[in-house]
mmCIF file of C-alpha atoms and ligand atoms in Angstrom:
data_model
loop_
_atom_site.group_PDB
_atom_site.id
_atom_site.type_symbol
_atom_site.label_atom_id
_atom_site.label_comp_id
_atom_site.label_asym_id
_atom_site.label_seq_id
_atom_site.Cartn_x
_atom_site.Cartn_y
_atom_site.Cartn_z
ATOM 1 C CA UNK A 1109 31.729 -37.520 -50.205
ATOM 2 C CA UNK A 1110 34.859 -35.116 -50.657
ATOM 3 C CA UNK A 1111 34.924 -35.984 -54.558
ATOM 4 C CA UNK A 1112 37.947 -34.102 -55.453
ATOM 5 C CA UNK A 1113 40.669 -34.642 -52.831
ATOM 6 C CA UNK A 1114 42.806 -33.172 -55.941
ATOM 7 C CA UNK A 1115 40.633 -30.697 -57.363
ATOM 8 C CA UNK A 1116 43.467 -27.976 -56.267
ATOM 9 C CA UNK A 1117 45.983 -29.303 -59.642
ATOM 10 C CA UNK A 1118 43.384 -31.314 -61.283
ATOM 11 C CA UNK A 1119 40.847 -29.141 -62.639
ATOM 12 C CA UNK A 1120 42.678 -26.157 -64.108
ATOM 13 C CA UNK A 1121 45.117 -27.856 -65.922
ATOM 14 C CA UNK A 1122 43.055 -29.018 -68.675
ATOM 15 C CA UNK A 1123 43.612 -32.435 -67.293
ATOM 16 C CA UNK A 1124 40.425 -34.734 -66.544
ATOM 17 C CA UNK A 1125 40.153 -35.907 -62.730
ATOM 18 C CA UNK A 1126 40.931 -39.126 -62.270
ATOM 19 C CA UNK A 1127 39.004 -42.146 -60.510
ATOM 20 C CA UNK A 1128 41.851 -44.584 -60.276
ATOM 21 C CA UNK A 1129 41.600 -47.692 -57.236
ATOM 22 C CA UNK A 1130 38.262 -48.455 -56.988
ATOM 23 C CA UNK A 1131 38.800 -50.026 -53.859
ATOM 24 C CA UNK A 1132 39.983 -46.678 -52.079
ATOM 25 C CA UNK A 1133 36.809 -44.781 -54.030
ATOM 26 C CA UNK A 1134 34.508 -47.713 -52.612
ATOM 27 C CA UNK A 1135 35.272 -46.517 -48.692
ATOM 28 C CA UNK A 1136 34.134 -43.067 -49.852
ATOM 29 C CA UNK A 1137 31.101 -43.749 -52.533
ATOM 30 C CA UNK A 1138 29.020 -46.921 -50.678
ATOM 31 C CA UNK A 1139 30.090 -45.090 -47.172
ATOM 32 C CA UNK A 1140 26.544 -46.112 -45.624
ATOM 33 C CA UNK A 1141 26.246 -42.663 -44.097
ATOM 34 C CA UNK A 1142 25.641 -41.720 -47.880
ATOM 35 C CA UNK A 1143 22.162 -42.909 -48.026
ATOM 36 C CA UNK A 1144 20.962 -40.212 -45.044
ATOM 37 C CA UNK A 1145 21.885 -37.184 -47.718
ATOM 38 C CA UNK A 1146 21.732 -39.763 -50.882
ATOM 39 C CA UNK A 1147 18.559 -40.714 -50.340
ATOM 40 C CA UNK A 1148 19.019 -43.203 -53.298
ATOM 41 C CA UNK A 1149 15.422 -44.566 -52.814
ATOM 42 C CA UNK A 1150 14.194 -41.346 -53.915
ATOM 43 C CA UNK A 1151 16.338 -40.835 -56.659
ATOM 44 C CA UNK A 1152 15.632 -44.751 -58.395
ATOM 45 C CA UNK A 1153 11.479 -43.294 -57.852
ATOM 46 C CA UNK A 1154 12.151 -40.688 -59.788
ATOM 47 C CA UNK A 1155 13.098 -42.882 -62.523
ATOM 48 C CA UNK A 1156 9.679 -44.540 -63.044
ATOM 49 C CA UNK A 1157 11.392 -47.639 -63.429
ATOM 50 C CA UNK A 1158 9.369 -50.901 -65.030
ATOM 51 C CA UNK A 1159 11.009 -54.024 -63.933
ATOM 52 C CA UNK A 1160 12.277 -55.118 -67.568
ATOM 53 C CA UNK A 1161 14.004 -51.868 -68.194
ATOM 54 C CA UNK A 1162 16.997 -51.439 -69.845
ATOM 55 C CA UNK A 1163 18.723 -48.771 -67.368
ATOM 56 C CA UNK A 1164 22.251 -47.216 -68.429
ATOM 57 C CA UNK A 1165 23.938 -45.850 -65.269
ATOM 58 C CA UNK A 1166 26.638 -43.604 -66.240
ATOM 59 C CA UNK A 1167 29.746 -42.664 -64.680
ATOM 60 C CA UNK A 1168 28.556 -45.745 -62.283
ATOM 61 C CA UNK A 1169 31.646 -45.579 -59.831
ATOM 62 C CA UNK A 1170 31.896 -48.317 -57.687
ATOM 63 C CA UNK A 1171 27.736 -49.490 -58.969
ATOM 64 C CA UNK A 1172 26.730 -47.530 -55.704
ATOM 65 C CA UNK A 1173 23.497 -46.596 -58.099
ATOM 66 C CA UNK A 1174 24.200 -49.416 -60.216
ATOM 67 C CA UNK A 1175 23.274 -52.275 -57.529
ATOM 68 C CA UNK A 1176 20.284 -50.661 -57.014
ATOM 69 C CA UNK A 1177 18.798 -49.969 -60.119
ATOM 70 C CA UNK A 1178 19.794 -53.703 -60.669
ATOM 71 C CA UNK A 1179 17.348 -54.991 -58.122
ATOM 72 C CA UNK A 1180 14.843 -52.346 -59.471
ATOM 73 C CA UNK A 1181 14.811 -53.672 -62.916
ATOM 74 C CA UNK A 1182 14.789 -57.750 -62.173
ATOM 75 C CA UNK A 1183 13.827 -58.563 -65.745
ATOM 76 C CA UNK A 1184 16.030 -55.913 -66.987
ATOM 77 C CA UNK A 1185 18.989 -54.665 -67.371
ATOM 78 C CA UNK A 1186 21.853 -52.309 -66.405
ATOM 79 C CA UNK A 1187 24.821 -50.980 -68.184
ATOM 80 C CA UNK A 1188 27.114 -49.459 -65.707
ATOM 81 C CA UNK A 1189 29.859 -46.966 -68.028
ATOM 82 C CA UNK A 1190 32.615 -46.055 -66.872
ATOM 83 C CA UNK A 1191 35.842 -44.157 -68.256
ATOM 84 C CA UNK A 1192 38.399 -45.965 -65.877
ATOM 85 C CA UNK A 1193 39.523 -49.710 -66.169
ATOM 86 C CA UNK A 1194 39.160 -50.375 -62.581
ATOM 87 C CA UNK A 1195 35.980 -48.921 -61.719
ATOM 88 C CA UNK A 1196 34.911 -51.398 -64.471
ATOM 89 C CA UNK A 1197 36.648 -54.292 -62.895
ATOM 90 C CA UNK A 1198 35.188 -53.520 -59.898
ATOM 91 C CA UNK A 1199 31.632 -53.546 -61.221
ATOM 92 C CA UNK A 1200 31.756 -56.854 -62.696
ATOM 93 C CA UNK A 1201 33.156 -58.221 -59.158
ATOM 94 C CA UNK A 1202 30.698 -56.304 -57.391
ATOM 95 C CA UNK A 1203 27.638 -57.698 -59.531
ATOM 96 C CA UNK A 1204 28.984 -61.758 -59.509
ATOM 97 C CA UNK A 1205 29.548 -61.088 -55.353
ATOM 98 C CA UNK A 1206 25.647 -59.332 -55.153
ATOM 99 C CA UNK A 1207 24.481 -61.793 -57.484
ATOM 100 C CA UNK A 1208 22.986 -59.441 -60.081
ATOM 101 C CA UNK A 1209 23.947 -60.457 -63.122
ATOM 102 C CA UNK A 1210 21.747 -58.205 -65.029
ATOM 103 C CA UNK A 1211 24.720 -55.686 -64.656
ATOM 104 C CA UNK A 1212 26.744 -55.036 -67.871
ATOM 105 C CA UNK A 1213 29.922 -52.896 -67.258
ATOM 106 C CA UNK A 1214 30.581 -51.195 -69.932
ATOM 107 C CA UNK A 1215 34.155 -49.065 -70.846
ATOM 108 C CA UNK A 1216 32.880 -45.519 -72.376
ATOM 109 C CA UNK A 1217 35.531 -42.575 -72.811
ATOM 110 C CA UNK A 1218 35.778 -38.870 -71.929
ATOM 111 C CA UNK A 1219 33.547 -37.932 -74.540
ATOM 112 C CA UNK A 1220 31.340 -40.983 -75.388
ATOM 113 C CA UNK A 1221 29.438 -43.102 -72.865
ATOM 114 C CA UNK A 1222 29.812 -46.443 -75.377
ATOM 115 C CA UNK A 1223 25.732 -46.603 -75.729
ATOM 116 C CA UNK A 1224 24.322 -48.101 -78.587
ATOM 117 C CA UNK A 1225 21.292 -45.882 -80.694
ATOM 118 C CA UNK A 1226 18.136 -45.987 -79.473
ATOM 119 C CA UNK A 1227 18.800 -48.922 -77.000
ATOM 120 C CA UNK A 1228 18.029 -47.763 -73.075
ATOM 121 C CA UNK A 1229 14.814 -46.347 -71.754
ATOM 122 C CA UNK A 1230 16.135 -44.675 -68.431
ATOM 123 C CA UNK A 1231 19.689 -42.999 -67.773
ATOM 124 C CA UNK A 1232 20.900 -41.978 -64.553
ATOM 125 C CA UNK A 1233 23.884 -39.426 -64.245
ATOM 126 C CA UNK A 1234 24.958 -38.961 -60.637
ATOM 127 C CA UNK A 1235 27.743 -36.571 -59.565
ATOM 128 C CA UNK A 1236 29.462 -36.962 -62.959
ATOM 129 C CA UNK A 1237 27.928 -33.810 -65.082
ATOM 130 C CA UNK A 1238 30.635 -31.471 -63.762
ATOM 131 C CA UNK A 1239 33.731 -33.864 -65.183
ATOM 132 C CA UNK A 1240 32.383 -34.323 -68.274
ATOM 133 C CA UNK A 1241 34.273 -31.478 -70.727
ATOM 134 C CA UNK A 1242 32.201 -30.936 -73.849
ATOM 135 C CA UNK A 1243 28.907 -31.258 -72.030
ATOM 136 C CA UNK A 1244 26.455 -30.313 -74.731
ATOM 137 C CA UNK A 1245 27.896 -32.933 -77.308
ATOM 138 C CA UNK A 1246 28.095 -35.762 -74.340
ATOM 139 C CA UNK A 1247 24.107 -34.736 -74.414
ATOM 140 C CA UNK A 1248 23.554 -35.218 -77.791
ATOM 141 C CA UNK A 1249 25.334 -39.092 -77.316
ATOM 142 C CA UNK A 1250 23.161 -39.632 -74.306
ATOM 143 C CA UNK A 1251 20.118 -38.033 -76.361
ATOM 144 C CA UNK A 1252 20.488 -40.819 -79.052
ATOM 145 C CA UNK A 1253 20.833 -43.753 -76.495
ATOM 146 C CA UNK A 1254 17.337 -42.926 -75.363
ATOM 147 C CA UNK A 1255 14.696 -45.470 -76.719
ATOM 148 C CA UNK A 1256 11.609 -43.635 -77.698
ATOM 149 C CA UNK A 1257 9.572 -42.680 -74.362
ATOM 150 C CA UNK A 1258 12.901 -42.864 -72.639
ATOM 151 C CA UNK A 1259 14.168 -40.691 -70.033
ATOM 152 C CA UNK A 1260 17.125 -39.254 -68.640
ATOM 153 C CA UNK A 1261 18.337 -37.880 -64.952
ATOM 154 C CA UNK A 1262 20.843 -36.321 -63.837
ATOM 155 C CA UNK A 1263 21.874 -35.182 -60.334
ATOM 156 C CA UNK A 1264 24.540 -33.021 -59.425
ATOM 157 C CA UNK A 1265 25.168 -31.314 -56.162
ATOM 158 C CA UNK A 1266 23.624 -27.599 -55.054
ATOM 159 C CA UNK A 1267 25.772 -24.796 -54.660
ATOM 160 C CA UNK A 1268 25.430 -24.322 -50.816
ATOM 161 C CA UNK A 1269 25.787 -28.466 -50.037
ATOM 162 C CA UNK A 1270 28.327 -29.796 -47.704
ATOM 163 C CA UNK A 1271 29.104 -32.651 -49.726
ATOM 164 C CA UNK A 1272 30.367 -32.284 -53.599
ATOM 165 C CA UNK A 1273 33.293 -30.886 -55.495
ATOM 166 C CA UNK A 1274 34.540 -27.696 -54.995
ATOM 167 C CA UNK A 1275 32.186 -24.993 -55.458
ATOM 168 C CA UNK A 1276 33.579 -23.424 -58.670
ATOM 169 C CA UNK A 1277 33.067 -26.771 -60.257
ATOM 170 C CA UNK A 1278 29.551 -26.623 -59.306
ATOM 171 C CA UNK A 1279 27.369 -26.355 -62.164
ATOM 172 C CA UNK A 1280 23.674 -24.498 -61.925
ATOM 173 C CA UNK A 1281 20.665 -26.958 -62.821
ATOM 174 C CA UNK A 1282 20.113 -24.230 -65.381
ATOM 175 C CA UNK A 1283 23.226 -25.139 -67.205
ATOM 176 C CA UNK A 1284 22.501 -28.294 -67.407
ATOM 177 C CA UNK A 1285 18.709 -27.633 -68.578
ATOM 178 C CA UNK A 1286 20.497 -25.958 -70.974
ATOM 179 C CA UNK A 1287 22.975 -28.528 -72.135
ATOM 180 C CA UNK A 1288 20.046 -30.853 -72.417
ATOM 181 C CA UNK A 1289 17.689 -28.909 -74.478
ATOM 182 C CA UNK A 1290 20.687 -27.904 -77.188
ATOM 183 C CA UNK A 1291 20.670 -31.770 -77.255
ATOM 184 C CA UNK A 1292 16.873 -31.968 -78.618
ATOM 185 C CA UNK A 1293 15.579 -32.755 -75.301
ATOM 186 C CA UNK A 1294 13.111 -31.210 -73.184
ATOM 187 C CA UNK A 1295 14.306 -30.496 -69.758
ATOM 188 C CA UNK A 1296 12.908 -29.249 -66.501
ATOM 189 C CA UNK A 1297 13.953 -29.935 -62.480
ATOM 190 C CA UNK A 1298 12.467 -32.693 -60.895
ATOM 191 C CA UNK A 1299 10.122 -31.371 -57.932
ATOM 192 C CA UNK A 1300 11.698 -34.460 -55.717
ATOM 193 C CA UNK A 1301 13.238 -33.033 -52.809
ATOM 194 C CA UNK A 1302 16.771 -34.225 -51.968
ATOM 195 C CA UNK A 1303 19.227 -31.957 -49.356
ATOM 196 C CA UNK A 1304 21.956 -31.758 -51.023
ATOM 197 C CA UNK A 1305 21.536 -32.270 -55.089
ATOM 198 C CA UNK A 1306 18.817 -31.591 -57.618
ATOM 199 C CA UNK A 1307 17.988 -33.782 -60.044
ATOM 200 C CA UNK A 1308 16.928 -32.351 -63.862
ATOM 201 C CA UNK A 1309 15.125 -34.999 -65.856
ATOM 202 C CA UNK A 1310 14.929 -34.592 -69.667
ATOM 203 C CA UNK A 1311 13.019 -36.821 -72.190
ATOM 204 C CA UNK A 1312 12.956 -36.625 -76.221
ATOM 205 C CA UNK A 1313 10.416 -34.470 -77.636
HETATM 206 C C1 SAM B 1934 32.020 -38.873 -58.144
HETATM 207 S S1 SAM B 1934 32.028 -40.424 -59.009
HETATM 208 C C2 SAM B 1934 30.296 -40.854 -58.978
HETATM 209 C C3 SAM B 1934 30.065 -42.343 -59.099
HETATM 210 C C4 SAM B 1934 28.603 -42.797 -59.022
HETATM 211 N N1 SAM B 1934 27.780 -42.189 -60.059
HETATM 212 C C5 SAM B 1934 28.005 -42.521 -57.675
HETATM 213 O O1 SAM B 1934 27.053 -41.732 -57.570
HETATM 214 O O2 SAM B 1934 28.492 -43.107 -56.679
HETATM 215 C C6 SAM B 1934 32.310 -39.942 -60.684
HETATM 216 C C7 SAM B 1934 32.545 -41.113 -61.643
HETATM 217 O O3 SAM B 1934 32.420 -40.652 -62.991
HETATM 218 C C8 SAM B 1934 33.436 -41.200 -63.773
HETATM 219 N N2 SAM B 1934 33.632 -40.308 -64.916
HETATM 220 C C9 SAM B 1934 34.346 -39.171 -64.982
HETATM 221 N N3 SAM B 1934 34.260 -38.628 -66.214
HETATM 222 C C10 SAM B 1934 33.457 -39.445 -66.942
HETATM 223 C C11 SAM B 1934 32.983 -39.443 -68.288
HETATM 224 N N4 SAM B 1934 33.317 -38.490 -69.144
HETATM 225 N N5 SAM B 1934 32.171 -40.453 -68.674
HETATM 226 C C12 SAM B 1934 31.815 -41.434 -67.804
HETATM 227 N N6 SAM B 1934 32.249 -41.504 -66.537
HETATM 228 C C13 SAM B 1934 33.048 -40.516 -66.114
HETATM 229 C C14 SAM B 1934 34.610 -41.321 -62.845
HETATM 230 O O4 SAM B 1934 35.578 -42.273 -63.312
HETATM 231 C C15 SAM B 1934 33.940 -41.731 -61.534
HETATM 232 O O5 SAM B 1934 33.846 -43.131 -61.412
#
């Protein structure tokens, strides 16, 4: 997954990058040669999931996570967020065409995933941590979506992996442990092994 085909004007311009077409992203984010460095299995076990869940993936994409955790949680539910229009569209076509309708898109902004209080007992946060600006307040948000017992994960790409955005956009699990635990939470990385992200999981205290 390049990720940032535009990094080079994007990202030091103050200017967010931009996930426009949701079509053209779909080629590049449910490419089925993801899944051999994805490992997407892995990453949903890592959630502990319990089939009535209510799961908030955010920053779902094109629901490559999403339609997953939607057959994960059959008595539950999943709120894909998203900040652009179309990935949103595309969610809501992609759920009624996989016939999950436990999937609730959901339009968040830059700073604010769109999450009711206490109202989700898992989120998942994949490849998204790095375009979020104001990461420690986005934390807080997440924090207070978290039902009590509720759990959050996110997973971001290592420094050395192929895949990913460039590498000065590539932020240190420690930063985000750190982003996290400003937030209230307690944070630590999750021993599961994947080749070319970590994941950090952080609950409430
Ligand atoms: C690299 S894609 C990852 C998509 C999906 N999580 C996956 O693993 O396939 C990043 C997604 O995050 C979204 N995004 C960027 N900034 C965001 C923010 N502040 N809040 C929520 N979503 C955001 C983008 O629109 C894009 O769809």
């Amino acid at each position: 997954m390049a990720d940032h085909p535009h990094s080079h004007h994007d990202h030091h311009g103050g200017m967010p990058h931009r996930f426009e077409h949701a079509d053209e992203w779909a080629k590049e984010f449910d490419d089925p040669a993801r899944d051999q460095w994805q490992m997407p299995d892995k990453v949903v076990a890592a959630l502990a999931l319990a089939p009535e869940m209510t799961v908030a993936d955010v920053g779902a994409g094109t629901g490559y996570f999403t339609v997953r955790l939607a057959r994960a949680v059959p008595q539950g539910t999943v709120l894909a967020t998203d900040i652009e229009p179309d990935m949103i569209r595309y969610l809501n076509e992609r759920a009624a065409r996989e016939h999950l309708p436990n999937v609730r898109a959901v339009l968040g902004t830059a700073d604010d995933p769109n999450l009711a209080p206490a109202s989700v007992d898992r989120i998942l946060v994949v490849d998204v941590w790095h375009h979020i600006s104001d990461r420690p307040a986005y934390a807080k948000r997440l924090a207070s979506a978290l039902r009590p017992g509720g759990e959050l994960a996110i997973v971001d790409f290592k420094a050395e992996s192929e895949h990913g955005p460039p590498k000065d956009m590539r932020l240190a699990p420690e930063a985000i442990i750190g982003d996290l635990r400003a937030a209230g939470l307690t944070a630590s990385l999750d021993p599961t092994a994947l080749p070319e992200q970590y994941i950090v999981v952080a609950r409430a205290r």
